[in-house]
mmCIF file of C-alpha atoms in Angstrom:
data_model
loop_
_atom_site.group_PDB
_atom_site.id
_atom_site.type_symbol
_atom_site.label_atom_id
_atom_site.label_comp_id
_atom_site.label_asym_id
_atom_site.label_seq_id
_atom_site.Cartn_x
_atom_site.Cartn_y
_atom_site.Cartn_z
ATOM 1 C CA UNK A 1 11.768 8.836 8.617
ATOM 2 C CA UNK A 2 11.008 5.884 10.910
ATOM 3 C CA UNK A 3 7.713 7.588 11.791
ATOM 4 C CA UNK A 4 6.762 7.586 8.113
ATOM 5 C CA UNK A 5 7.425 3.853 7.885
ATOM 6 C CA UNK A 6 5.356 3.292 11.015
ATOM 7 C CA UNK A 7 2.481 5.209 9.385
ATOM 8 C CA UNK A 8 2.677 2.782 6.499
ATOM 9 C CA UNK A 9 2.386 -0.100 8.955
ATOM 10 C CA UNK A 10 -0.940 1.287 10.094
ATOM 11 C CA UNK A 11 -2.109 1.074 6.472
ATOM 12 C CA UNK A 12 -0.880 -2.520 6.368
ATOM 13 C CA UNK A 13 -2.946 -3.382 9.416
ATOM 14 C CA UNK A 14 -5.978 -1.790 7.806
ATOM 15 C CA UNK A 15 -5.327 -3.927 4.743
ATOM 16 C CA UNK A 16 -6.292 -6.914 6.847
ATOM 17 C CA UNK A 17 -3.478 -9.209 5.830
ATOM 18 C CA UNK A 18 -0.924 -8.581 8.545
ATOM 19 C CA UNK A 19 -0.185 -11.729 10.459
ATOM 20 C CA UNK A 20 2.330 -13.127 12.901
ATOM 21 C CA UNK A 21 5.769 -11.581 12.743
ATOM 22 C CA UNK A 22 7.551 -14.932 12.468
ATOM 23 C CA UNK A 23 7.117 -17.203 9.490
ATOM 24 C CA UNK A 24 7.892 -20.869 9.859
ATOM 25 C CA UNK A 25 9.064 -22.401 6.581
ATOM 26 C CA UNK A 26 7.238 -25.595 5.767
ATOM 27 C CA UNK A 27 7.043 -25.684 1.980
ATOM 28 C CA UNK A 28 9.789 -25.635 -0.580
ATOM 29 C CA UNK A 29 9.962 -22.519 -2.721
ATOM 30 C CA UNK A 30 10.234 -23.762 -6.288
ATOM 31 C CA UNK A 31 11.162 -20.422 -7.896
ATOM 32 C CA UNK A 32 11.005 -16.686 -7.419
ATOM 33 C CA UNK A 33 11.224 -13.793 -9.840
ATOM 34 C CA UNK A 34 10.986 -10.031 -10.161
ATOM 35 C CA UNK A 35 10.457 -10.238 -13.934
ATOM 36 C CA UNK A 36 6.853 -8.989 -13.667
ATOM 37 C CA UNK A 37 7.875 -5.733 -11.949
ATOM 38 C CA UNK A 38 7.869 -3.659 -15.155
ATOM 39 C CA UNK A 39 4.386 -4.880 -16.068
ATOM 40 C CA UNK A 40 3.220 -4.120 -12.516
ATOM 41 C CA UNK A 41 4.676 -0.602 -12.692
ATOM 42 C CA UNK A 42 2.856 0.003 -15.984
ATOM 43 C CA UNK A 43 -0.483 -1.276 -14.634
ATOM 44 C CA UNK A 44 -0.173 0.546 -11.320
ATOM 45 C CA UNK A 45 0.950 3.754 -13.074
ATOM 46 C CA UNK A 46 -2.067 3.687 -15.407
ATOM 47 C CA UNK A 47 -4.336 3.198 -12.384
ATOM 48 C CA UNK A 48 -2.673 5.973 -10.369
ATOM 49 C CA UNK A 49 -2.561 8.477 -13.256
ATOM 50 C CA UNK A 50 -6.284 7.880 -13.926
ATOM 51 C CA UNK A 51 -6.840 9.115 -10.362
ATOM 52 C CA UNK A 52 -4.590 12.171 -10.633
ATOM 53 C CA UNK A 53 -1.523 10.620 -8.989
ATOM 54 C CA UNK A 54 2.036 10.269 -10.223
ATOM 55 C CA UNK A 55 3.196 7.140 -12.051
ATOM 56 C CA UNK A 56 5.650 4.723 -10.443
ATOM 57 C CA UNK A 57 8.891 3.181 -11.632
ATOM 58 C CA UNK A 58 10.639 -0.060 -10.688
ATOM 59 C CA UNK A 59 13.323 0.165 -8.021
ATOM 60 C CA UNK A 60 15.885 -2.616 -7.531
ATOM 61 C CA UNK A 61 15.996 -2.251 -3.713
ATOM 62 C CA UNK A 62 12.215 -2.487 -3.524
ATOM 63 C CA UNK A 63 12.358 -5.523 -5.841
ATOM 64 C CA UNK A 64 14.811 -7.241 -3.483
ATOM 65 C CA UNK A 65 12.633 -6.458 -0.452
ATOM 66 C CA UNK A 66 9.563 -7.781 -2.295
ATOM 67 C CA UNK A 67 11.364 -10.947 -3.370
ATOM 68 C CA UNK A 68 12.502 -11.547 0.201
ATOM 69 C CA UNK A 69 8.915 -11.446 1.436
ATOM 70 C CA UNK A 70 7.422 -13.363 -1.507
ATOM 71 C CA UNK A 71 9.864 -16.209 -0.812
ATOM 72 C CA UNK A 72 9.139 -16.066 2.945
ATOM 73 C CA UNK A 73 5.360 -16.280 2.574
ATOM 74 C CA UNK A 74 5.604 -18.963 -0.120
ATOM 75 C CA UNK A 75 7.817 -21.058 2.152
ATOM 76 C CA UNK A 76 5.430 -20.568 5.070
ATOM 77 C CA UNK A 77 2.318 -21.205 2.981
ATOM 78 C CA UNK A 78 0.562 -18.162 4.474
ATOM 79 C CA UNK A 79 0.592 -14.391 4.187
ATOM 80 C CA UNK A 80 2.361 -12.269 6.789
ATOM 81 C CA UNK A 81 4.206 -8.984 6.604
ATOM 82 C CA UNK A 82 6.699 -10.197 9.202
ATOM 83 C CA UNK A 83 9.081 -7.539 10.496
ATOM 84 C CA UNK A 84 8.223 -4.956 7.844
ATOM 85 C CA UNK A 85 10.053 -1.994 9.408
ATOM 86 C CA UNK A 86 13.208 -4.052 9.968
ATOM 87 C CA UNK A 87 13.077 -5.388 6.412
ATOM 88 C CA UNK A 88 12.734 -1.872 5.011
ATOM 89 C CA UNK A 89 15.740 -0.823 7.111
ATOM 90 C CA UNK A 90 17.716 -3.890 5.971
ATOM 91 C CA UNK A 91 17.125 -2.992 2.308
ATOM 92 C CA UNK A 92 17.890 0.710 2.810
ATOM 93 C CA UNK A 93 14.326 1.845 2.154
ATOM 94 C CA UNK A 94 13.518 5.140 3.881
ATOM 95 C CA UNK A 95 10.433 7.331 3.951
ATOM 96 C CA UNK A 96 6.909 6.246 3.226
ATOM 97 C CA UNK A 97 6.558 2.599 2.305
ATOM 98 C CA UNK A 98 3.816 0.010 2.203
ATOM 99 C CA UNK A 99 3.413 -3.608 1.194
ATOM 100 C CA UNK A 100 0.672 -5.658 -0.439
ATOM 101 C CA UNK A 101 0.692 -9.450 -0.405
ATOM 102 C CA UNK A 102 -1.473 -11.908 -2.309
ATOM 103 C CA UNK A 103 -1.619 -15.626 -2.913
ATOM 104 C CA UNK A 104 -3.193 -17.754 -5.599
ATOM 105 C CA UNK A 105 -3.326 -15.317 -8.520
ATOM 106 C CA UNK A 106 -1.812 -16.831 -11.651
ATOM 107 C CA UNK A 107 -0.755 -13.465 -13.116
ATOM 108 C CA UNK A 108 0.416 -10.030 -12.071
ATOM 109 C CA UNK A 109 -2.832 -8.606 -13.519
ATOM 110 C CA UNK A 110 -4.811 -10.906 -11.222
ATOM 111 C CA UNK A 111 -2.836 -9.915 -8.131
ATOM 112 C CA UNK A 112 -3.244 -6.201 -8.880
ATOM 113 C CA UNK A 113 -6.978 -6.665 -9.516
ATOM 114 C CA UNK A 114 -7.327 -8.294 -6.092
ATOM 115 C CA UNK A 115 -5.463 -5.417 -4.468
ATOM 116 C CA UNK A 116 -7.691 -2.855 -6.208
ATOM 117 C CA UNK A 117 -10.765 -4.674 -4.856
ATOM 118 C CA UNK A 118 -9.478 -4.605 -1.250
ATOM 119 C CA UNK A 119 -9.885 -1.195 0.444
ATOM 120 C CA UNK A 120 -6.659 -1.394 2.482
ATOM 121 C CA UNK A 121 -4.551 -2.708 -0.381
ATOM 122 C CA UNK A 122 -6.106 -0.207 -2.778
ATOM 123 C CA UNK A 123 -5.145 2.575 -0.376
ATOM 124 C CA UNK A 124 -1.535 1.408 -0.642
ATOM 125 C CA UNK A 125 -1.718 1.378 -4.462
ATOM 126 C CA UNK A 126 -2.976 4.972 -4.323
ATOM 127 C CA UNK A 127 -0.542 6.165 -1.642
ATOM 128 C CA UNK A 128 0.237 9.731 -2.788
ATOM 129 C CA UNK A 129 3.883 9.503 -1.695
ATOM 130 C CA UNK A 130 4.613 6.408 -3.807
ATOM 131 C CA UNK A 131 7.064 6.993 -6.630
ATOM 132 C CA UNK A 132 8.677 3.543 -6.912
ATOM 133 C CA UNK A 133 7.652 -0.087 -6.616
ATOM 134 C CA UNK A 134 9.194 -3.488 -6.302
ATOM 135 C CA UNK A 135 7.251 -6.628 -7.164
ATOM 136 C CA UNK A 136 8.109 -10.286 -6.855
ATOM 137 C CA UNK A 137 6.389 -13.607 -7.073
ATOM 138 C CA UNK A 138 7.394 -16.911 -5.546
ATOM 139 C CA UNK A 139 6.047 -20.304 -6.472
ATOM 140 C CA UNK A 140 5.675 -23.118 -3.959
ATOM 141 C CA UNK A 141 4.245 -26.605 -3.959
ATOM 142 C CA UNK A 142 1.339 -25.875 -1.632
ATOM 143 C CA UNK A 143 -2.324 -24.852 -1.570
ATOM 144 C CA UNK A 144 -1.921 -21.396 -3.141
ATOM 145 C CA UNK A 145 1.010 -22.135 -5.433
ATOM 146 C CA UNK A 146 1.910 -18.553 -6.365
ATOM 147 C CA UNK A 147 2.613 -15.728 -3.918
ATOM 148 C CA UNK A 148 2.988 -12.044 -4.769
ATOM 149 C CA UNK A 149 4.643 -9.207 -2.823
ATOM 150 C CA UNK A 150 4.478 -5.553 -3.828
ATOM 151 C CA UNK A 151 6.488 -2.917 -1.987
ATOM 152 C CA UNK A 152 5.732 0.742 -2.680
ATOM 153 C CA UNK A 153 8.070 3.533 -1.623
ATOM 154 C CA UNK A 154 9.080 7.154 -2.117
#
C-alpha cells in the first residue's frame, strides 16, 4: 500500500505546489473548520460523475488529516505538503491518496474552481481510485488569510 501512496506523491509533485517538508509557524491560526467538507463532496462528486467517475463521500479520518495540513500551512503562511506519506500513516489512511492545497479563496467553491483550473490538482480531483475526501480550511492573519486542504483517498 505504501507504493500506492508514493504514486500519489508523484501526482502532488506534478501539481506544482509541493514545497519544503518542514513548515515554520510564523502566523497565528485564527480558526479552522471541516464544516465545508459536505459541500466539497457534493461539488467534487458532481464534477467526477460528469466525467464518468464515482462520487465521493466525506471521511472523518481524511477530514482530520486535511485539518492538520490546513492549520500547518496557515501558520506557516505558505503552501507545502510537508511529510505527506507520514501524515497519511499517522491518520491511518492506506491505499491511493492525494492532496490539494490552496490559499486565498474565500469559499470552498473558489478553492475547487482553482483546483479544476490547475492540471495537477485537477488530476487529483479526477483520480479514479478516489472514493472519499476530507476538506478543511484554516484562517490566519496573514497575506492569504484563508487556506484550504483537500485529501482524497480510497
